[in-house]
Amino acid sequence: MLSAQHGIDWLHLTLLTAAQGLLLHEVGLTSFGLAAMLLTGAYAFGFLAMGTVGIASVLLGVLVVVLLSSMVALRVQGDVFAVITLAFCQILHRVAVGAVDLTGGSLGLGPLHRYDFMATDAGATAIAAACLVVVAAIYRGIGRSMIGVVLGGIRDNELYTRAVGHRTRELQLIAVLGSGLVAALAGALGAGYFGLVTPHMGLLDVSLRALAAAMLARPLWRQGRPMSTLAGYAAAAGVLVLTPPLLRTCLPGVGEAVLRQALFGLALYVLVHPRLAARWMEATHGRA
Amino acid sequence: MLGAIVAAIGVAIITWTLLEPMVRQPPLTALIGSLGLGYVFEAVYQAAFGAQPKTYESYPVESGLEFLGTSATRLQIAATTYAVASTCLVALLLRSRSWGHRLRAVAADPELAAAVFAIRQRRLAWVTVLVASVVAAPAAVFHAASHGVSPTTGSEMGLTAFVANIVAGRGRPIGAVLIVILLVIMRSMAITRPLWEIVSIIGSAGVVAFVTKRRRMSTRVRPIVIVGAAMLAFCATLTLRTAIPSLSRGLVVPGSFQDVVPYTFIVIALLVWPQGVLVARRSRVV
Amino acid sequence: MNALRLIFAMLALLLLPSCKSDPTEEVPDAAPAQSAATSSRKNLKVGVLTILTGESASYGKYTKQGIDLAVGEVKSASIDLVYKDTKADPLEAVRVLKELAGEGVPVAIGPFTSTEVRAVAAEAERSKVLLVTSSATADDLSKLGSHVFMMLPPNSKQGSDQALYAHNKLSAKRAAILFRENPYGQTLRKAFFDTFTQAGGTIVADVGFPDGEESFRNRLKQIKEKNPEVVFIPAHDGDTGRILRQAREVNFSATVRFLGADGSMSATTLKLAGDAAEGAVFSNVASVSGTFDAAYKTAYSEEPNPYAASAYDTLRIIAKLAADGARTSDDFQQRLISLTPFDGATGITKFTQQDKSYWALDKSYRQFEVKNGQFVLIR
């Protein structure tokens, strides 16, 4: 049934969902590139664990990659932004597979040296939970500040927000950068727990899973203040991670991977279907 | 052929019941819904039929027919003929008054189209999706006969088709066909031609695209000119390589990086022409 | 409040006494022999890490068939098999190994692929789970440690054997290689390349392709232009099947022979390639036991499979050691190192240390030719 690994997956997906949610619900941008950021964080941890580079270089490298990709992608908006992030995701995955000397190719990096407590379920849970608490505190702080208000304005009407004098491009960049760093953190946590890094971590499916969870989370916080809590993201991530193994105990003939895929595909479809999505909103928010 | 017809009918039913509500959503929303539905079907097929690739056992392995220095099987010739014919048919339909003009009116301004021209948008949307699905279904059968079929067949192609439509620009479905052909050629050439040749061909097409846009060339003629320039560049590089054999030994992209070339082109094209390669730039309001 | 409601609902789901959880329910149709074994509390748990779902599930099916056949013959009620599905994903393999460690399993058969073995090795050492893989063969597994045992010789031996077969038996002087760019393909490619050139042959084309590739016509045309006499394809079954089919479509000469490796020897290759597979030669360890062949045909109504034979031997060895009193991973490790030559379905198994890990170096790779849609042992 459920194991400690499912709990750890839940925590990691919550972080990734929070990263996706920051873009989707605060800034109004749909990104398919979070898997690329996650992969960047995972490889950064891998290089650090192997002693190839020091921690300062690793942090700088992650910052440079996330910043550059954010700056390039933010030259455009809307559908085009989404397609460019999709292209980044695919490019980074292919480079991770192809650059064998640097990344280990399809084999990846590993086994990685790390502290014993990071490899245990309890240690990995504690570290992931601590990171979530920190991210939640940062989100809460930003959400309640003027920055959070301006981000909401950008989402609702960017032109008006810019017209009243706010620096919308810079704030969008900060939001995209923040989202990328949170995703990189999730990648580093995953690499630390498994003790290896593979290009599989950067597949487009990972981005889509985070997107499905972020869309599912939409109605689950206090209306108008999505950054005030991560509870909605945690609940949505929990539904996607914990439901398949529970369902599988009742459907032993079906693989967990198949159920997981069907579930998040269904979530994606229902949440964009005009009538079904409206009913979900009614059910979770009550009639207006 | 029977399989293609059955596939077309089945796809039309699925489209009518599941995809039609997405049609009037923004493109990205429709993409996400389609991807979600794709994952569900993939999971169902995997549970029902297993994940191993399968072939059409009644379709034999055939040798290729040699012509013009290359070879192609009857299946490939039939698939190519079908692709050209269906593209021409769609192009003709888009020029028709009963469908094409109404489609453009709805795309430009749905409320005006409904109020002033009394266009039934739901019926129009249904017909559009039906045509698209019926055109795609036999193509899927051709692909499966050639490469085998597994639950993941088609997912990459669907994504490429969406990306090509964004790169071509809204309202340019035939242009999207040309973009897809360009992406596939780029991917294929990435591992068989030296890098300098690929850069030369893409660079030539890019320069011609820029110049024709500055000169406000007609959007009907422009794609033909761009493709023509790319083909001329291709012939020129071929001639150069034949004349100077040492040029063939240039840096070739390794197989693992094959996909990086078309995706890099997509990023550059969208950064330079965010509204689409084949669409006139709108004046900026702010 | 809505978020809290949802969280409480999920907690309620977790606490629902819904369906019973049983480790053997990991496998959709667990062999009947296991059911009796699960009732005893003193049974030794033996883990099986294999691919039960996904594109490579046929490999897991063969492994399971071999193991189930061995369990039925061992006639010992002292072993509980705990199947875990790795889905051919290294991260999933690590997850399920942790689950096995949590269940107190001292020894595990598998994982199937070299990539997965490499991924789980460190965790296996940390959790004190001994790994005995019946199928993984990448050369770099030698560096993983003394808790990893390979039931087959390494890829370098297989690649060399195929190169010598091509040069000596097929009298080929010009060879091409079309390899999958993963550790399996790359190690086989290197061994074939080195041995063939040392034997006096020439590699006229050496072309790689990435994971997931389905169209090989361009690469095949590149190779065809070089006029090779043999083409070596170190790849997986889906790739090889498509390559053989597309080679026919681009009109490869009928005199060109195609060689494959153990990863391509499956029904998927034959289905995808159709009659284009006729005459292709693959290498694999073979069943040398008439007894095993007969038992396998009776149980499963199909020809014996090398993966099943290897898995069969693996479980029989573990059962023998368990009957001799081995209970912890250290017990199994010591007894495997000092194992007297075990005569099994795939030949004599005796472990020799190479670098840090242990290999069954005394086995031979044999050649199988496709004749009338079947793999027939020819050498």
PDB file of C-alpha atoms in Angstrom, chain C residues 165-361:
ATOM      1  CA  TYR C 165      31.968 -15.136 -35.091  1.00  0.00           C
ATOM      2  CA  ALA C 166      31.661 -12.490 -37.809  1.00  0.00           C
ATOM      3  CA  HIS C 167      35.351 -12.650 -38.715  1.00  0.00           C
ATOM      4  CA  ASN C 168      36.014 -16.359 -38.396  1.00  0.00           C
ATOM      5  CA  LYS C 169      32.724 -18.071 -39.180  1.00  0.00           C
ATOM      6  CA  LEU C 170      31.142 -15.581 -41.585  1.00  0.00           C
ATOM      7  CA  SER C 171      34.538 -14.635 -43.084  1.00  0.00           C
ATOM      8  CA  ALA C 172      33.613 -10.979 -42.936  1.00  0.00           C
ATOM      9  CA  LYS C 173      36.298  -8.346 -43.407  1.00  0.00           C
ATOM     10  CA  ARG C 174      34.090  -5.228 -43.443  1.00  0.00           C
ATOM     11  CA  ALA C 175      31.670  -4.595 -40.622  1.00  0.00           C
ATOM     12  CA  ALA C 176      29.401  -1.767 -39.583  1.00  0.00           C
ATOM     13  CA  ILE C 177      28.000  -1.043 -36.137  1.00  0.00           C
ATOM     14  CA  LEU C 178      24.630   0.593 -35.460  1.00  0.00           C
ATOM     15  CA  PHE C 179      24.411   0.956 -31.694  1.00  0.00           C
ATOM     16  CA  ARG C 180      22.045   2.411 -29.164  1.00  0.00           C
ATOM     17  CA  GLU C 181      23.693   5.232 -27.241  1.00  0.00           C
ATOM     18  CA  ASN C 182      23.260   3.814 -23.768  1.00  0.00           C
ATOM     19  CA  PRO C 183      25.697   1.892 -21.538  1.00  0.00           C
ATOM     20  CA  TYR C 184      24.533  -1.479 -22.922  1.00  0.00           C
ATOM     21  CA  GLY C 185      25.016  -0.499 -26.542  1.00  0.00           C
ATOM     22  CA  GLN C 186      28.228   1.381 -25.940  1.00  0.00           C
ATOM     23  CA  THR C 187      30.033  -1.415 -24.084  1.00  0.00           C
ATOM     24  CA  LEU C 188      29.036  -4.015 -26.690  1.00  0.00           C
ATOM     25  CA  ARG C 189      30.032  -1.665 -29.486  1.00  0.00           C
ATOM     26  CA  LYS C 190      33.475  -1.066 -28.003  1.00  0.00           C
ATOM     27  CA  ALA C 191      34.143  -4.774 -27.494  1.00  0.00           C
ATOM     28  CA  PHE C 192      33.055  -5.636 -31.052  1.00  0.00           C
ATOM     29  CA  PHE C 193      35.045  -2.741 -32.524  1.00  0.00           C
ATOM     30  CA  ASP C 194      38.262  -3.638 -30.701  1.00  0.00           C
ATOM     31  CA  THR C 195      38.088  -7.392 -31.346  1.00  0.00           C
ATOM     32  CA  PHE C 196      37.087  -7.118 -34.994  1.00  0.00           C
ATOM     33  CA  THR C 197      39.865  -4.673 -35.823  1.00  0.00           C
ATOM     34  CA  GLN C 198      42.413  -6.729 -33.886  1.00  0.00           C
ATOM     35  CA  ALA C 199      41.375  -9.779 -35.891  1.00  0.00           C
ATOM     36  CA  GLY C 200      42.213  -7.889 -39.089  1.00  0.00           C
ATOM     37  CA  GLY C 201      38.792  -6.601 -40.073  1.00  0.00           C
ATOM     38  CA  THR C 202      37.725  -3.031 -40.839  1.00  0.00           C
ATOM     39  CA  ILE C 203      34.861  -1.137 -39.261  1.00  0.00           C
ATOM     40  CA  VAL C 204      33.468   0.823 -42.213  1.00  0.00           C
ATOM     41  CA  ALA C 205      30.710   2.605 -40.305  1.00  0.00           C
ATOM     42  CA  ASP C 206      30.095   3.251 -36.612  1.00  0.00           C
ATOM     43  CA  VAL C 207      26.748   4.992 -36.096  1.00  0.00           C
ATOM     44  CA  GLY C 208      24.838   5.610 -32.876  1.00  0.00           C
ATOM     45  CA  PHE C 209      21.220   6.489 -32.210  1.00  0.00           C
ATOM     46  CA  PRO C 210      19.506   7.919 -29.134  1.00  0.00           C
ATOM     47  CA  ASP C 211      16.940   6.260 -26.893  1.00  0.00           C
ATOM     48  CA  GLY C 212      13.429   6.374 -28.311  1.00  0.00           C
ATOM     49  CA  GLU C 213      14.471   6.610 -31.960  1.00  0.00           C
ATOM     50  CA  GLU C 214      12.037   4.887 -34.346  1.00  0.00           C
ATOM     51  CA  SER C 215      13.265   5.836 -37.790  1.00  0.00           C
ATOM     52  CA  PHE C 216      16.641   4.481 -38.834  1.00  0.00           C
ATOM     53  CA  ARG C 217      16.491   4.838 -42.623  1.00  0.00           C
ATOM     54  CA  ASN C 218      18.967   7.729 -42.823  1.00  0.00           C
ATOM     55  CA  ARG C 219      21.481   5.898 -40.690  1.00  0.00           C
ATOM     56  CA  LEU C 220      20.954   2.670 -42.624  1.00  0.00           C
ATOM     57  CA  LYS C 221      21.519   4.487 -45.911  1.00  0.00           C
ATOM     58  CA  GLN C 222      24.748   5.929 -44.507  1.00  0.00           C
ATOM     59  CA  ILE C 223      25.852   2.391 -43.601  1.00  0.00           C
ATOM     60  CA  LYS C 224      24.694   0.882 -46.896  1.00  0.00           C
ATOM     61  CA  GLU C 225      26.898   3.318 -48.828  1.00  0.00           C
ATOM     62  CA  LYS C 226      29.958   1.817 -47.108  1.00  0.00           C
ATOM     63  CA  ASN C 227      29.203  -1.745 -48.332  1.00  0.00           C
ATOM     64  CA  PRO C 228      29.620  -3.704 -45.122  1.00  0.00           C
ATOM     65  CA  GLU C 229      29.455  -7.487 -45.072  1.00  0.00           C
ATOM     66  CA  VAL C 230      27.988  -7.631 -41.580  1.00  0.00           C
ATOM     67  CA  VAL C 231      26.101  -5.133 -39.469  1.00  0.00           C
ATOM     68  CA  PHE C 232      26.286  -5.483 -35.684  1.00  0.00           C
ATOM     69  CA  ILE C 233      23.301  -4.046 -33.808  1.00  0.00           C
ATOM     70  CA  PRO C 234      23.844  -3.785 -30.034  1.00  0.00           C
ATOM     71  CA  ALA C 235      20.405  -2.473 -29.086  1.00  0.00           C
ATOM     72  CA  HIS C 236      17.122  -3.435 -27.478  1.00  0.00           C
ATOM     73  CA  ASP C 237      14.414  -5.533 -29.066  1.00  0.00           C
ATOM     74  CA  GLY C 238      12.172  -2.672 -30.219  1.00  0.00           C
ATOM     75  CA  ASP C 239      15.107  -0.959 -31.933  1.00  0.00           C
ATOM     76  CA  THR C 240      16.485  -4.093 -33.589  1.00  0.00           C
ATOM     77  CA  GLY C 241      13.096  -5.156 -34.919  1.00  0.00           C
ATOM     78  CA  ARG C 242      12.582  -1.772 -36.581  1.00  0.00           C
ATOM     79  CA  ILE C 243      16.156  -1.663 -37.875  1.00  0.00           C
ATOM     80  CA  LEU C 244      15.833  -5.039 -39.582  1.00  0.00           C
ATOM     81  CA  ARG C 245      12.526  -4.052 -41.152  1.00  0.00           C
ATOM     82  CA  GLN C 246      13.803  -0.702 -42.368  1.00  0.00           C
ATOM     83  CA  ALA C 247      17.005  -2.289 -43.658  1.00  0.00           C
ATOM     84  CA  ARG C 248      14.844  -4.331 -46.009  1.00  0.00           C
ATOM     85  CA  GLU C 249      12.991  -1.160 -47.016  1.00  0.00           C
ATOM     86  CA  VAL C 250      16.194   0.656 -47.981  1.00  0.00           C
ATOM     87  CA  ASN C 251      17.246  -2.392 -50.002  1.00  0.00           C
ATOM     88  CA  PHE C 252      20.199  -3.719 -48.129  1.00  0.00           C
ATOM     89  CA  SER C 253      21.865  -6.458 -50.126  1.00  0.00           C
ATOM     90  CA  ALA C 254      20.615  -9.942 -49.246  1.00  0.00           C
ATOM     91  CA  THR C 255      24.249 -10.996 -48.655  1.00  0.00           C
ATOM     92  CA  VAL C 256      24.678  -8.621 -45.715  1.00  0.00           C
ATOM     93  CA  ARG C 257      24.341 -10.471 -42.398  1.00  0.00           C
ATOM     94  CA  PHE C 258      22.878  -8.815 -39.331  1.00  0.00           C
ATOM     95  CA  LEU C 259      24.181  -9.651 -35.875  1.00  0.00           C
ATOM     96  CA  GLY C 260      22.490  -8.810 -32.596  1.00  0.00           C
ATOM     97  CA  ALA C 261      23.019  -9.263 -28.883  1.00  0.00           C
ATOM     98  CA  ASP C 262      21.070 -10.769 -26.007  1.00  0.00           C
ATOM     99  CA  GLY C 263      19.014  -7.602 -25.489  1.00  0.00           C
ATOM    100  CA  SER C 264      17.354  -8.108 -28.873  1.00  0.00           C
ATOM    101  CA  MET C 265      16.534 -11.758 -28.509  1.00  0.00           C
ATOM    102  CA  SER C 266      12.820 -11.593 -27.890  1.00  0.00           C
ATOM    103  CA  ALA C 267       9.461 -12.099 -29.555  1.00  0.00           C
ATOM    104  CA  THR C 268       9.152  -8.316 -29.987  1.00  0.00           C
ATOM    105  CA  THR C 269      12.086  -8.300 -32.394  1.00  0.00           C
ATOM    106  CA  LEU C 270      10.547 -11.068 -34.475  1.00  0.00           C
ATOM    107  CA  LYS C 271       7.137  -9.383 -34.558  1.00  0.00           C
ATOM    108  CA  LEU C 272       8.471  -5.994 -35.577  1.00  0.00           C
ATOM    109  CA  ALA C 273      10.918  -7.328 -38.151  1.00  0.00           C
ATOM    110  CA  GLY C 274       8.683  -9.964 -39.685  1.00  0.00           C
ATOM    111  CA  ASP C 275      10.506 -12.019 -42.308  1.00  0.00           C
ATOM    112  CA  ALA C 276      13.229  -9.373 -42.466  1.00  0.00           C
ATOM    113  CA  ALA C 277      14.685 -11.063 -39.360  1.00  0.00           C
ATOM    114  CA  GLU C 278      15.373 -14.317 -41.217  1.00  0.00           C
ATOM    115  CA  GLY C 279      19.056 -15.147 -41.121  1.00  0.00           C
ATOM    116  CA  ALA C 280      19.932 -12.660 -38.397  1.00  0.00           C
ATOM    117  CA  VAL C 281      22.227 -14.066 -35.713  1.00  0.00           C
ATOM    118  CA  PHE C 282      21.957 -13.164 -32.037  1.00  0.00           C
ATOM    119  CA  SER C 283      24.135 -14.076 -29.101  1.00  0.00           C
ATOM    120  CA  ASN C 284      22.943 -15.159 -25.687  1.00  0.00           C
ATOM    121  CA  VAL C 285      23.666 -17.696 -23.038  1.00  0.00           C
ATOM    122  CA  ALA C 286      21.689 -20.781 -23.833  1.00  0.00           C
ATOM    123  CA  SER C 287      19.933 -23.456 -21.969  1.00  0.00           C
ATOM    124  CA  VAL C 288      22.110 -26.565 -22.073  1.00  0.00           C
ATOM    125  CA  SER C 289      19.764 -28.697 -20.023  1.00  0.00           C
ATOM    126  CA  GLY C 290      17.241 -30.933 -21.726  1.00  0.00           C
ATOM    127  CA  THR C 291      15.449 -31.274 -18.391  1.00  0.00           C
ATOM    128  CA  PHE C 292      14.903 -27.546 -18.105  1.00  0.00           C
ATOM    129  CA  ASP C 293      13.789 -27.286 -21.738  1.00  0.00           C
ATOM    130  CA  ALA C 294      11.192 -30.028 -21.290  1.00  0.00           C
ATOM    131  CA  ALA C 295       9.900 -28.603 -18.006  1.00  0.00           C
ATOM    132  CA  TYR C 296       9.661 -25.110 -19.481  1.00  0.00           C
ATOM    133  CA  LYS C 297       7.757 -26.277 -22.555  1.00  0.00           C
ATOM    134  CA  THR C 298       5.360 -28.263 -20.390  1.00  0.00           C
ATOM    135  CA  ALA C 299       4.722 -25.376 -18.035  1.00  0.00           C
ATOM    136  CA  TYR C 300       4.451 -22.525 -20.529  1.00  0.00           C
ATOM    137  CA  SER C 301       3.892 -24.095 -23.981  1.00  0.00           C
ATOM    138  CA  GLU C 302       6.681 -22.050 -25.521  1.00  0.00           C
ATOM    139  CA  GLU C 303      10.345 -22.485 -26.383  1.00  0.00           C
ATOM    140  CA  PRO C 304      12.770 -22.022 -23.483  1.00  0.00           C
ATOM    141  CA  ASN C 305      14.121 -18.531 -23.147  1.00  0.00           C
ATOM    142  CA  PRO C 306      17.711 -17.696 -22.059  1.00  0.00           C
ATOM    143  CA  TYR C 307      16.514 -15.098 -19.527  1.00  0.00           C
ATOM    144  CA  ALA C 308      14.226 -17.660 -17.955  1.00  0.00           C
ATOM    145  CA  ALA C 309      17.043 -20.211 -17.848  1.00  0.00           C
ATOM    146  CA  SER C 310      19.367 -17.755 -16.107  1.00  0.00           C
ATOM    147  CA  ALA C 311      16.719 -16.716 -13.583  1.00  0.00           C
ATOM    148  CA  TYR C 312      15.942 -20.407 -12.968  1.00  0.00           C
ATOM    149  CA  ASP C 313      19.582 -21.094 -12.117  1.00  0.00           C
ATOM    150  CA  THR C 314      19.746 -18.024  -9.879  1.00  0.00           C
ATOM    151  CA  LEU C 315      16.855 -19.074  -7.712  1.00  0.00           C
ATOM    152  CA  ARG C 316      18.077 -22.668  -7.496  1.00  0.00           C
ATOM    153  CA  ILE C 317      21.467 -21.475  -6.257  1.00  0.00           C
ATOM    154  CA  ILE C 318      19.876 -19.193  -3.663  1.00  0.00           C
ATOM    155  CA  ALA C 319      17.527 -21.967  -2.540  1.00  0.00           C
ATOM    156  CA  LYS C 320      20.453 -24.344  -2.180  1.00  0.00           C
ATOM    157  CA  LEU C 321      22.359 -21.836  -0.037  1.00  0.00           C
ATOM    158  CA  ALA C 322      19.243 -21.146   2.036  1.00  0.00           C
ATOM    159  CA  ALA C 323      18.820 -24.870   2.625  1.00  0.00           C
ATOM    160  CA  ASP C 324      22.467 -24.942   3.772  1.00  0.00           C
ATOM    161  CA  GLY C 325      21.636 -22.352   6.439  1.00  0.00           C
ATOM    162  CA  ALA C 326      22.317 -18.976   4.832  1.00  0.00           C
ATOM    163  CA  ARG C 327      20.082 -16.316   6.368  1.00  0.00           C
ATOM    164  CA  THR C 328      21.799 -12.913   6.229  1.00  0.00           C
ATOM    165  CA  SER C 329      23.336 -11.077   3.305  1.00  0.00           C
ATOM    166  CA  ASP C 330      26.821 -11.796   4.693  1.00  0.00           C
ATOM    167  CA  ASP C 331      26.001 -15.529   4.814  1.00  0.00           C
ATOM    168  CA  PHE C 332      24.898 -15.496   1.180  1.00  0.00           C
ATOM    169  CA  GLN C 333      27.906 -13.456   0.136  1.00  0.00           C
ATOM    170  CA  GLN C 334      30.410 -15.851   1.699  1.00  0.00           C
ATOM    171  CA  ARG C 335      28.687 -18.922   0.316  1.00  0.00           C
ATOM    172  CA  LEU C 336      28.400 -17.473  -3.179  1.00  0.00           C
ATOM    173  CA  ILE C 337      32.083 -16.588  -3.212  1.00  0.00           C
ATOM    174  CA  SER C 338      33.003 -20.122  -2.202  1.00  0.00           C
ATOM    175  CA  LEU C 339      30.279 -21.776  -4.296  1.00  0.00           C
ATOM    176  CA  THR C 340      31.345 -25.097  -5.726  1.00  0.00           C
ATOM    177  CA  PRO C 341      30.706 -25.166  -9.483  1.00  0.00           C
ATOM    178  CA  PHE C 342      26.929 -25.330  -9.896  1.00  0.00           C
ATOM    179  CA  ASP C 343      25.690 -27.261 -12.902  1.00  0.00           C
ATOM    180  CA  GLY C 344      22.542 -25.500 -14.032  1.00  0.00           C
ATOM    181  CA  ALA C 345      20.404 -24.801 -17.053  1.00  0.00           C
ATOM    182  CA  THR C 346      22.855 -22.262 -18.457  1.00  0.00           C
ATOM    183  CA  GLY C 347      26.011 -24.257 -17.749  1.00  0.00           C
ATOM    184  CA  ILE C 348      28.495 -24.192 -14.890  1.00  0.00           C
ATOM    185  CA  THR C 349      28.164 -21.283 -12.489  1.00  0.00           C
ATOM    186  CA  LYS C 350      31.172 -20.340 -10.424  1.00  0.00           C
ATOM    187  CA  PHE C 351      31.895 -16.800  -9.332  1.00  0.00           C
ATOM    188  CA  THR C 352      35.180 -15.075 -10.003  1.00  0.00           C
ATOM    189  CA  GLN C 353      36.004 -11.630  -8.701  1.00  0.00           C
ATOM    190  CA  GLN C 354      36.760  -9.058 -11.363  1.00  0.00           C
ATOM    191  CA  ASP C 355      37.781  -5.710  -9.900  1.00  0.00           C
ATOM    192  CA  LYS C 356      35.301  -5.492  -6.982  1.00  0.00           C
ATOM    193  CA  SER C 357      32.242  -7.485  -8.114  1.00  0.00           C
ATOM    194  CA  TYR C 358      31.748 -11.135  -8.959  1.00  0.00           C
ATOM    195  CA  TRP C 359      31.026 -12.645 -12.381  1.00  0.00           C
ATOM    196  CA  ALA C 360      30.175 -16.101 -13.677  1.00  0.00           C
ATOM    197  CA  LEU C 361      32.967 -16.059 -16.222  1.00  0.00           C
TER     198      LEU C 361
END
